[in-house]
Amino acid sequence: MSSISQTGSDSGQQSFRESEAEGEVSDVFMDFPLDKKHESVTRRTLKWNKPEGLLMAVGFLGAAVSGAIEPSFALLFAETFVEPGWFDRPENQCGILTARLANEAPQLHKISGQRGGVIVESLAITIITIVLAFYYSWQLALVNMAFLPALVFVGALQVRDVESHVGEKAVCGSEIVQESLSAQRTVASLCLEGHFYQAFTECVKEDKGQGIQYFQNAAIYYLGAVLIDGGTLNLTSMFRSISVANFGAQGLGRAASFLPDLNSAITSGKNIFRTLDRVTKLDVTRGDIPSNPIEGNIEFRNVKFAYPTRKTVQVLKGFNFNVEKGANVAFVGQSGCGKSTCLQLVQRLYDVENTSLDGGVYIDGKDLRSIQPAWLRQQIGVVSQEPNLFDLTIKENIAYGDLSRSIPMEEITDAARDANIHDFICSLPEGYDTQVGLRGSQLSGGQKQRIAIARALIRKPTILLLDEATSALDTESERVVQAALSKAMAKSSRTSMVVAHRLNTVETCDKIVVLKDGFAVESGSPSELMARKGHFHALHNLDGIKKKA
């Protein structure tokens, strides 16, 4: 019984202790208000920082401005429209512009964002501390101001040394002295005196700066002691004036350390804003938009033209020719005679030189210089020698031909059929969703060219320009692509202009114009020109000789 009683007593005491412990735990939690226990950490932290709310708001604003710098530059450069001729200049090549954007735009961070905030903060500290120093003792403040330039210079060196770890020297001054003196004959014979002197100067540069600071402190404390002894200054005011003045000098030195970065940032900013501020000579958004769709009548009237980068070399010297609507016209001639230039003028990538009304390029009787380039180019489909495909799917590359509307899949497949590429696309595992790779690297030359043809046809152009579209292809690819081009040119309402070196590709055209030395020297149907045995006949025979060779 006693054991049972003892056991019961022990268990009762244990239960009492457990309940007591639970009560203590409950009391501990009850010491905190329920709303505080459930309040979020973020909200409570913000409440604690409420006294610094204004400073935090300014900091957030500065961070937002800093974060917006690169997107802003992206938008600004996207809005910088320039004529294509601007990119022909050596200083405006793609690689140079990309390097400028990548290297010079980040330089502006040195005068904005966090760095700009540090500069403003340091200048504000300097101004406030100078005012306080004069308030406590104008005599000591004047002495401090006399030493200020030297202290700022030393402070700037110290800040830059700390940031770039220049202060970490592998060899101290004493080692340099010992090494140079122990080998003085070698140093003299090799004329290394200047080298060792410069190395020693670098080692003691920071100590020399500290010496200036100590000399300033000695002068300040001496003057302070004199003023205290004369009864014009008390000890508290002296230490306050000295303390705030030194603090201000450090802040100004920190700001001065950014001066080299400031110069590079300003230089980069000038280069960037020079590009942004340039007014394009050929604004794609300016000009008239005809009320009626164009028909496709094209007239070259006494056209004279030289490229902006070669103004002394005139490519077209008075070119005259008419292209009737719905016609298929080929431009042939030796390299450099102006064939591709004619196609570029029709797109208004460049403007002709003629300033009078008797010369220029006209569509349906309207001078191209009066028509908005963006609207004009929407009416034209272009297939060039080297098609530029984007790193997207085949479907997206074809749809890129007309981004003014949402193109249904049916139209995309119809354009692919007209370009003789639909069957190939369907044979791919992912079909029209196949990625073509960078610049179409996953496709052959003929496949890329046919996708480019489909892209040109998707906009249903009134004018089709083919600039040596098959010259870079092998014989089999040329045959397939030429069949696609013939199908694209067969539409009676479409005006087609073809530039070709291989004359067999233009034998189905309605008319051929031969260019030589910037003039049209011969024109007519292929059979007519062959019968005349003139310039085209000579070119045709030369082309045949090259093929046999």
Coordinates of C-alpha atoms in Angstrom, one line a residue:
M1 CA 0.0 0.0 0.0
S2 CA 2.8 2.4 0.9
S3 CA 4.4 1.8 -2.5
I4 CA 1.1 2.5 -4.2
S5 CA 0.6 5.6 -2.1
Q6 CA 4.1 6.7 -2.9
T7 CA 3.6 6.1 -6.5
G8 CA 0.4 8.1 -6.5
S9 CA 2.0 10.9 -4.7
D10 CA 4.9 11.0 -7.2
S11 CA 2.5 11.0 -10.1
G12 CA 0.5 13.8 -8.6
Q13 CA 3.5 15.9 -8.0
Q14 CA 4.6 15.3 -11.6
S15 CA 1.2 16.3 -12.9
F16 CA 1.3 19.4 -10.8
R17 CA 4.7 20.3 -12.2
E18 CA 3.6 19.7 -15.7
S19 CA 0.5 21.8 -15.3
E20 CA 2.6 24.5 -13.7
A21 CA 5.0 24.4 -16.6
E22 CA 2.2 24.6 -19.1
G23 CA 0.8 27.6 -17.2
E24 CA 4.2 29.3 -17.3
V25 CA 4.4 28.8 -21.1
S26 CA 0.9 30.1 -21.5
D27 CA 1.7 33.1 -19.4
V28 CA 4.8 33.7 -21.6
F29 CA 2.7 33.8 -24.8
M30 CA 0.0 35.9 -23.1
D31 CA 2.6 38.6 -22.4
F32 CA 2.5 39.4 -26.2
P33 CA -0.7 41.0 -27.6
L34 CA -2.5 38.8 -30.1
D35 CA -2.3 41.4 -32.9
K36 CA 1.5 41.7 -32.5
K37 CA 1.9 37.9 -32.7
H38 CA 0.1 37.7 -36.0
E39 CA 1.4 40.9 -37.5
S40 CA 3.8 40.4 -40.5
V41 CA 7.5 41.0 -40.1
T42 CA 7.5 43.3 -43.1
R43 CA 4.8 45.5 -41.7
R44 CA 6.5 45.8 -38.3
T45 CA 9.9 46.5 -39.9
L46 CA 8.3 49.3 -41.9
K47 CA 6.8 50.8 -38.8
W48 CA 10.1 50.8 -37.0
N49 CA 11.6 52.6 -40.0
K50 CA 8.8 55.2 -40.1
P51 CA 11.1 58.0 -38.8
E52 CA 13.3 57.5 -41.8
G53 CA 10.4 57.3 -44.2
L54 CA 11.4 60.3 -46.2
L55 CA 14.9 59.2 -46.7
M56 CA 13.7 55.7 -47.6
A57 CA 11.4 57.2 -50.2
V58 CA 14.3 59.1 -51.8
G59 CA 16.4 56.0 -51.8
F60 CA 13.7 54.0 -53.4
L61 CA 13.3 56.7 -56.1
G62 CA 17.1 56.6 -56.7
A63 CA 17.1 52.9 -57.0
A64 CA 14.1 53.0 -59.4
V65 CA 15.9 55.6 -61.6
S66 CA 19.1 53.4 -61.6
G67 CA 17.2 50.3 -62.5
A68 CA 15.4 52.2 -65.4
I69 CA 18.7 53.3 -67.0
E70 CA 19.3 50.3 -69.3
P71 CA 15.6 49.8 -70.3
S72 CA 15.4 53.5 -71.1
F73 CA 18.5 53.3 -73.3
A74 CA 16.9 50.3 -75.1
L75 CA 13.8 52.3 -75.7
L76 CA 15.7 55.4 -76.8
F77 CA 17.8 53.4 -79.3
A78 CA 14.6 51.7 -80.6
E79 CA 13.1 55.1 -81.3
T80 CA 16.3 56.3 -83.1
F81 CA 15.3 55.9 -86.7
V82 CA 18.0 56.6 -89.3
E83 CA 18.1 56.1 -93.0
P84 CA 19.8 52.9 -94.3
G85 CA 22.6 55.0 -95.8
W86 CA 23.7 56.0 -92.3
F87 CA 24.8 52.5 -91.6
D88 CA 27.0 52.4 -94.7
R89 CA 29.5 54.7 -93.0
P90 CA 32.5 52.9 -91.4
E91 CA 31.9 54.6 -88.0
N92 CA 28.3 53.3 -87.9
Q93 CA 28.9 49.7 -88.7
C94 CA 26.9 47.1 -86.7
G95 CA 29.8 46.0 -84.6
I96 CA 30.9 49.5 -83.7
L97 CA 27.3 50.5 -82.7
T98 CA 26.9 47.4 -80.6
A99 CA 30.2 48.0 -78.8
R100 CA 29.2 51.6 -78.2
L101 CA 25.9 50.5 -76.6
A102 CA 27.5 47.7 -74.6
N103 CA 30.5 49.7 -73.3
E104 CA 29.5 53.3 -73.2
A105 CA 25.9 53.1 -71.9
P106 CA 27.1 51.4 -68.6
Q107 CA 29.5 54.3 -68.2
L108 CA 26.6 56.5 -67.3
H109 CA 26.1 54.5 -64.1
K110 CA 29.1 56.4 -62.8
I111 CA 27.1 59.6 -62.6
S112 CA 23.8 58.1 -61.8
G113 CA 22.2 55.6 -59.5
Q114 CA 24.1 54.6 -56.5
R115 CA 27.3 56.4 -57.5
G116 CA 25.4 59.6 -58.2
G117 CA 23.8 59.2 -54.8
V118 CA 27.2 58.9 -53.1
I119 CA 28.4 62.0 -54.9
V120 CA 25.3 64.1 -53.8
E121 CA 25.6 62.7 -50.3
S122 CA 29.3 63.6 -50.0
L123 CA 28.7 67.1 -51.3
A124 CA 25.8 67.7 -48.9
I125 CA 27.9 66.4 -46.0
T126 CA 30.7 68.8 -47.0
I127 CA 28.5 71.9 -47.2
I128 CA 26.8 71.1 -43.8
T129 CA 30.0 70.4 -42.0
I130 CA 31.7 73.6 -43.3
V131 CA 28.7 75.6 -42.0
L132 CA 28.9 73.9 -38.6
A133 CA 32.7 74.4 -38.5
F134 CA 32.3 78.1 -39.0
Y135 CA 29.5 78.2 -36.5
Y136 CA 31.6 76.7 -33.7
S137 CA 34.9 78.5 -34.6
W138 CA 35.4 80.6 -37.7
Q139 CA 39.2 80.8 -36.9
L140 CA 39.7 77.1 -36.9
A141 CA 37.4 76.7 -39.9
L142 CA 39.5 79.1 -41.9
V143 CA 42.7 77.1 -41.1
N144 CA 40.8 73.9 -42.1
M145 CA 39.8 75.5 -45.4
A146 CA 43.4 76.3 -46.1
F147 CA 44.3 72.6 -45.8
L148 CA 41.1 71.5 -47.6
P149 CA 42.5 71.1 -51.1
A150 CA 45.4 68.9 -49.9
L151 CA 43.1 66.8 -47.7
V152 CA 40.7 66.3 -50.5
F153 CA 43.4 65.1 -52.8
V154 CA 44.7 62.7 -50.2
G155 CA 41.2 61.5 -49.4
A156 CA 40.5 60.8 -53.0
L157 CA 43.7 58.7 -53.3
Q158 CA 42.8 56.8 -50.2
V159 CA 39.3 56.0 -51.4
R160 CA 40.5 54.8 -54.8
D161 CA 43.2 52.8 -53.2
V162 CA 40.7 51.0 -51.0
E163 CA 38.3 50.4 -53.9
S164 CA 40.9 49.0 -56.2
H165 CA 43.2 47.4 -53.6
V166 CA 46.1 49.4 -54.9
G167 CA 47.3 49.8 -51.3
E168 CA 48.2 46.2 -51.1
K169 CA 51.9 46.2 -52.0
A170 CA 54.0 43.2 -52.4
V171 CA 57.2 45.0 -51.5
C172 CA 57.4 47.7 -48.8
G173 CA 59.6 50.8 -49.0
S174 CA 62.3 49.4 -46.8
E175 CA 62.7 46.3 -48.9
I176 CA 63.1 48.5 -52.0
V177 CA 65.7 50.7 -50.4
Q178 CA 67.6 47.6 -49.2
E179 CA 67.5 45.9 -52.6
S180 CA 68.6 49.0 -54.5
L181 CA 71.5 49.9 -52.1
S182 CA 72.8 46.3 -52.0
A183 CA 72.9 46.2 -55.8
Q184 CA 73.8 49.8 -56.4
R185 CA 76.4 49.0 -59.2
T186 CA 73.9 46.9 -61.1
V187 CA 71.2 49.6 -60.6
A188 CA 73.6 52.2 -62.0
S189 CA 74.8 50.2 -64.9
L190 CA 71.2 49.4 -66.0
C191 CA 70.1 53.0 -65.3
L192 CA 67.3 51.8 -62.9
E193 CA 67.6 54.7 -60.5
G194 CA 64.4 56.2 -61.7
H195 CA 62.5 52.9 -61.6
F196 CA 63.4 52.3 -57.9
Y197 CA 62.7 55.9 -57.0
Q198 CA 59.2 55.6 -58.6
A199 CA 58.5 52.3 -56.8
F200 CA 59.6 53.8 -53.4
T201 CA 57.4 56.8 -54.1
E202 CA 54.4 54.6 -54.7
C203 CA 55.0 52.8 -51.4
V204 CA 55.2 55.9 -49.3
K205 CA 52.5 57.9 -51.1
E206 CA 49.9 57.0 -48.5
D207 CA 52.2 57.8 -45.7
K208 CA 53.0 61.2 -47.2
G209 CA 49.3 61.8 -47.3
Q210 CA 49.0 60.9 -43.7
G211 CA 51.8 63.3 -43.0
I212 CA 49.8 66.2 -44.5
Q213 CA 46.9 65.3 -42.3
Y214 CA 49.0 65.1 -39.1
F215 CA 50.6 68.5 -39.9
Q216 CA 47.1 69.9 -40.3
N217 CA 46.0 68.5 -37.0
A218 CA 49.1 70.0 -35.3
A219 CA 48.3 73.4 -36.7
I220 CA 44.6 73.2 -35.8
Y221 CA 45.3 72.0 -32.2
Y222 CA 48.0 74.7 -31.7
L223 CA 45.6 77.4 -32.9
G224 CA 42.8 75.9 -30.7
A225 CA 45.0 76.0 -27.7
V226 CA 45.9 79.6 -28.3
L227 CA 42.3 80.6 -28.7
I228 CA 41.3 78.7 -25.5
D229 CA 44.2 80.3 -23.7
G230 CA 42.9 83.7 -24.9
G231 CA 39.4 83.0 -23.7
T232 CA 37.8 83.3 -27.2
L233 CA 37.0 79.6 -27.5
N234 CA 36.1 76.7 -25.2
L235 CA 37.3 73.2 -25.4
T236 CA 33.9 71.7 -26.5
S237 CA 33.5 74.1 -29.4
M238 CA 37.1 73.4 -30.5
F239 CA 36.6 69.7 -30.7
R240 CA 33.2 70.1 -32.5
S241 CA 34.7 72.4 -35.1
I242 CA 37.7 70.1 -35.7
S243 CA 35.5 67.0 -35.9
V244 CA 32.9 68.3 -38.4
A245 CA 35.7 69.9 -40.5
N246 CA 37.6 66.6 -40.8
F247 CA 34.4 64.7 -41.5
G248 CA 33.5 67.2 -44.3
A249 CA 37.0 66.8 -45.8
Q250 CA 36.6 63.1 -45.9
G251 CA 33.2 63.4 -47.6
L252 CA 34.6 65.8 -50.2
G253 CA 37.6 63.5 -50.8
R254 CA 35.2 60.6 -51.4
A255 CA 33.3 62.7 -54.0
A256 CA 36.5 63.8 -55.6
S257 CA 37.6 60.2 -56.1
F258 CA 34.8 59.8 -58.7
L259 CA 36.1 62.7 -60.9
P260 CA 38.0 60.4 -63.3
D261 CA 34.9 58.3 -63.7
L262 CA 32.9 61.4 -64.2
N263 CA 35.0 62.4 -67.2
S264 CA 34.6 59.0 -68.9
A265 CA 30.9 59.0 -68.2
I266 CA 30.5 62.5 -69.7
T267 CA 32.4 61.4 -72.8
S268 CA 30.3 58.3 -73.2
G269 CA 27.1 60.3 -72.7
K270 CA 28.1 62.7 -75.4
N271 CA 28.7 59.9 -77.9
I272 CA 25.3 58.3 -77.0
F273 CA 23.3 61.5 -77.1
R274 CA 25.0 62.5 -80.4
T275 CA 23.5 59.4 -81.9
L276 CA 20.1 59.9 -80.2
D277 CA 19.9 63.6 -81.2
R278 CA 20.7 63.0 -84.9
V279 CA 17.9 63.9 -87.2
T280 CA 17.4 61.3 -89.9
K281 CA 17.5 62.4 -93.5
L282 CA 14.9 59.9 -94.4
D283 CA 12.1 59.6 -91.8
V284 CA 10.0 56.5 -92.4
T285 CA 7.0 58.0 -90.7
R286 CA 6.8 61.3 -92.8
G287 CA 5.2 61.7 -96.1
D288 CA 1.9 61.3 -97.9
I289 CA -0.2 58.1 -97.8
P290 CA -2.1 57.7 -101.1
S291 CA -5.8 57.3 -100.7
N292 CA -5.9 54.6 -103.4
P293 CA -3.9 51.4 -103.6
I294 CA -0.9 51.6 -105.9
E295 CA -1.2 49.9 -109.3
G296 CA 2.5 49.2 -109.9
N297 CA 3.5 51.6 -112.7
I298 CA 7.1 52.6 -112.0
E299 CA 9.1 55.2 -113.9
F300 CA 12.8 56.1 -113.6
R301 CA 13.1 59.6 -114.9
N302 CA 16.6 61.0 -115.4
V303 CA 17.8 59.4 -112.2
K304 CA 21.2 60.4 -110.8
F305 CA 22.5 58.7 -107.7
A306 CA 25.7 58.2 -105.7
Y307 CA 25.9 56.4 -102.4
P308 CA 26.4 58.6 -99.3
T309 CA 29.8 57.0 -98.5
R310 CA 31.0 57.3 -102.1
K311 CA 29.6 60.7 -103.2
T312 CA 32.2 61.1 -105.9
V313 CA 31.3 57.8 -107.6
Q314 CA 28.0 58.2 -109.5
V315 CA 26.3 54.9 -109.9
L316 CA 23.3 56.2 -112.0
K317 CA 24.0 59.1 -114.3
G318 CA 20.7 59.8 -115.9
F319 CA 18.8 56.5 -115.9
N320 CA 15.5 56.4 -117.7
F321 CA 13.1 53.5 -117.9
N322 CA 9.4 52.7 -117.5
V323 CA 8.0 49.5 -115.9
E324 CA 4.3 49.0 -116.6
K325 CA 2.0 47.5 -114.0
G326 CA 1.8 43.7 -114.0
A327 CA 5.0 43.4 -116.0
N328 CA 8.0 41.2 -115.2
V329 CA 11.1 43.2 -115.9
A330 CA 14.7 42.1 -115.5
F331 CA 17.7 44.4 -114.9
V332 CA 21.0 43.0 -116.2
G333 CA 24.5 44.2 -116.7
Q334 CA 28.0 44.0 -115.4
S335 CA 28.7 44.3 -111.7
G336 CA 28.5 47.8 -110.4
C337 CA 26.3 49.1 -113.2
G338 CA 23.4 50.1 -110.9
K339 CA 21.0 47.1 -111.1
S340 CA 20.5 46.6 -107.3
T341 CA 20.6 50.3 -106.8
C342 CA 17.4 50.7 -108.9
L343 CA 15.6 48.2 -106.6
Q344 CA 16.8 50.1 -103.5
L345 CA 15.5 53.4 -104.9
V346 CA 12.1 51.8 -105.5
Q347 CA 12.0 50.8 -101.8
R348 CA 13.1 54.4 -100.9
L349 CA 16.0 53.1 -98.9
Y350 CA 17.8 56.0 -100.5
D351 CA 16.5 59.2 -102.2
V352 CA 17.7 60.2 -105.6
E353 CA 20.0 63.3 -105.9
N354 CA 17.8 65.3 -108.3
T355 CA 16.3 68.3 -106.6
S356 CA 14.3 69.5 -109.7
L357 CA 11.0 68.2 -110.8
D358 CA 12.4 66.6 -114.0
G359 CA 14.2 63.8 -112.2
G360 CA 13.3 61.0 -109.8
V361 CA 11.5 57.7 -109.3
Y362 CA 7.7 57.7 -109.7
I363 CA 5.0 55.2 -108.8
D364 CA 1.7 55.7 -110.5
G365 CA 2.9 59.3 -111.4
K366 CA 3.7 60.2 -107.8
D367 CA 7.3 61.2 -106.8
L368 CA 8.5 58.6 -104.3
R369 CA 10.0 61.4 -102.2
S370 CA 6.5 62.6 -101.3
I371 CA 5.3 59.2 -100.2
Q372 CA 5.7 57.8 -96.7
P373 CA 8.5 55.2 -96.8
A374 CA 6.8 52.9 -94.2
W375 CA 3.6 52.8 -96.2
L376 CA 5.4 52.3 -99.5
R377 CA 7.5 49.4 -98.2
Q378 CA 4.3 47.6 -97.0
Q379 CA 3.2 47.4 -100.7
I380 CA 6.5 45.8 -101.7
G381 CA 7.8 42.2 -101.3
V382 CA 11.6 41.7 -101.4
V383 CA 13.7 38.6 -101.8
S384 CA 17.4 39.2 -101.7
Q385 CA 20.5 37.1 -102.4
E386 CA 21.1 36.2 -98.8
P387 CA 17.8 35.8 -96.9
N388 CA 17.9 36.9 -93.3
L389 CA 15.7 34.6 -91.2
F390 CA 15.1 35.2 -87.5
D391 CA 15.8 32.7 -84.7
L392 CA 12.1 31.8 -84.6
T393 CA 9.8 29.1 -86.0
I394 CA 9.1 28.7 -89.7
K395 CA 5.6 29.9 -89.1
E396 CA 6.7 33.0 -87.3
N397 CA 9.3 33.8 -89.9
I398 CA 6.7 33.6 -92.7
A399 CA 4.2 35.7 -90.6
Y400 CA 6.9 38.4 -90.1
G401 CA 6.2 39.4 -93.7
D402 CA 3.1 41.3 -92.5
L403 CA 2.9 42.3 -88.8
S404 CA 0.2 44.8 -89.5
R405 CA -2.4 42.1 -88.9
S406 CA -3.0 38.7 -87.4
I407 CA -2.3 36.2 -90.1
P408 CA -4.4 32.9 -90.1
M409 CA -2.6 29.6 -90.5
E410 CA -4.3 29.0 -93.8
E411 CA -2.7 32.0 -95.4
I412 CA 0.7 30.9 -94.1
T413 CA 0.4 27.5 -95.6
D414 CA -0.9 29.0 -98.9
A415 CA 2.2 31.2 -99.1
A416 CA 4.4 28.2 -98.4
R417 CA 2.7 26.3 -101.2
D418 CA 3.3 29.2 -103.6
A419 CA 7.0 29.2 -102.5
N420 CA 7.3 25.4 -103.1
I421 CA 8.3 24.8 -99.4
H422 CA 5.0 23.4 -97.9
D423 CA 5.8 19.7 -98.5
F424 CA 9.3 20.1 -97.0
I425 CA 7.9 21.8 -93.9
C426 CA 5.3 19.1 -93.4
S427 CA 8.0 16.5 -93.5
L428 CA 9.7 18.0 -90.5
P429 CA 8.8 16.4 -87.1
E430 CA 7.6 19.8 -85.7
G431 CA 6.3 21.1 -89.0
Y432 CA 5.7 24.8 -89.1
D433 CA 6.8 25.0 -85.4
T434 CA 10.3 24.0 -86.3
Q435 CA 13.0 26.5 -85.1
V436 CA 15.2 27.7 -88.0
G437 CA 18.1 28.7 -85.8
L438 CA 20.2 31.9 -85.8
R439 CA 20.0 33.4 -89.4
G440 CA 18.3 30.1 -90.5
S441 CA 21.4 28.0 -89.7
Q442 CA 19.3 24.8 -89.5
L443 CA 18.2 25.1 -93.1
S444 CA 20.0 24.8 -96.5
G445 CA 20.4 27.8 -98.8
G446 CA 17.5 26.8 -101.0
Q447 CA 15.2 26.1 -98.1
K448 CA 15.9 29.5 -96.5
Q449 CA 15.3 31.2 -99.8
R450 CA 11.9 29.6 -100.3
I451 CA 10.9 30.6 -96.8
A452 CA 12.0 34.1 -97.6
I453 CA 9.8 34.0 -100.8
A454 CA 6.8 32.8 -98.7
R455 CA 7.5 35.7 -96.3
A456 CA 7.5 38.2 -99.2
L457 CA 4.2 36.8 -100.6
I458 CA 2.3 36.8 -97.3
R459 CA 1.8 40.5 -97.5
K460 CA 0.3 40.1 -101.0
P461 CA 2.6 42.8 -102.5
T462 CA 1.7 44.8 -105.5
I463 CA 5.4 45.1 -106.4
L464 CA 7.8 42.1 -106.1
L465 CA 11.6 42.8 -106.1
L466 CA 14.0 39.9 -106.6
D467 CA 17.6 40.9 -106.1
E468 CA 19.8 38.0 -107.3
A469 CA 17.6 35.6 -105.4
T470 CA 19.2 32.4 -106.9
S471 CA 22.8 33.5 -107.5
A472 CA 24.2 31.9 -104.3
L473 CA 22.4 28.5 -104.9
D474 CA 23.6 25.3 -106.4
T475 CA 22.0 24.0 -109.7
E476 CA 19.3 21.9 -108.0
S477 CA 18.3 24.5 -105.4
E478 CA 18.3 27.1 -108.1
R479 CA 15.8 25.1 -110.2
V480 CA 13.4 24.6 -107.3
V481 CA 13.7 28.3 -106.2
Q482 CA 13.3 29.5 -109.7
A483 CA 10.1 27.5 -110.1
A484 CA 8.8 29.2 -106.9
L485 CA 9.8 32.6 -108.2
S486 CA 8.1 32.0 -111.5
K487 CA 4.9 31.1 -109.7
A488 CA 5.1 34.2 -107.6
M489 CA 5.7 36.4 -110.7
A490 CA 2.9 34.8 -112.6
K491 CA 0.1 36.9 -110.9
S492 CA -1.1 39.4 -113.6
S493 CA -1.7 42.2 -111.1
R494 CA 1.8 42.1 -109.6
T495 CA 4.7 44.1 -111.0
S496 CA 8.0 42.2 -110.7
M497 CA 11.5 43.6 -111.0
V498 CA 14.3 41.1 -111.2
V499 CA 18.1 41.5 -110.9
A500 CA 20.1 38.5 -112.0
H501 CA 23.6 37.6 -113.1
R502 CA 22.6 34.3 -114.5
L503 CA 20.8 35.3 -117.7
N504 CA 18.9 32.0 -118.0
T505 CA 16.8 33.0 -115.0
V506 CA 15.4 36.1 -116.8
E507 CA 14.5 34.5 -120.1
T508 CA 10.8 34.2 -119.1
C509 CA 10.5 38.0 -118.2
D510 CA 8.4 40.3 -120.3
K511 CA 11.1 42.8 -120.8
I512 CA 14.8 43.2 -120.1
V513 CA 16.8 46.4 -119.6
V514 CA 20.5 46.4 -119.9
L515 CA 22.5 48.9 -117.8
K516 CA 26.0 50.1 -118.5
D517 CA 27.9 53.0 -116.8
G518 CA 24.7 54.2 -115.1
F519 CA 22.6 54.4 -118.2
A520 CA 20.0 52.1 -119.9
V521 CA 21.7 51.1 -123.1
E522 CA 19.2 48.5 -124.3
S523 CA 15.7 47.2 -123.6
G524 CA 13.2 44.9 -125.0
S525 CA 11.9 41.3 -124.8
P526 CA 14.5 38.5 -124.5
S527 CA 13.9 37.4 -128.1
E528 CA 14.2 40.9 -129.5
L529 CA 17.4 41.6 -127.6
M530 CA 18.9 38.3 -128.8
A531 CA 18.0 39.2 -132.4
R532 CA 19.6 42.6 -132.2
K533 CA 22.9 41.0 -131.2
G534 CA 23.8 43.9 -129.0
H535 CA 24.7 44.3 -125.4
F536 CA 22.4 41.6 -124.1
H537 CA 23.5 39.1 -126.8
A538 CA 27.1 39.7 -125.7
L539 CA 26.3 39.2 -122.0
H540 CA 24.3 36.1 -122.8
N541 CA 27.2 34.6 -124.8
L542 CA 29.7 35.5 -122.0
D543 CA 27.4 33.9 -119.5
G544 CA 27.3 30.7 -121.6
I545 CA 31.1 30.7 -121.8
K546 CA 31.4 30.9 -118.0
K547 CA 29.0 28.0 -117.6
K548 CA 31.0 25.8 -119.9
A549 CA 34.2 26.8 -118.1

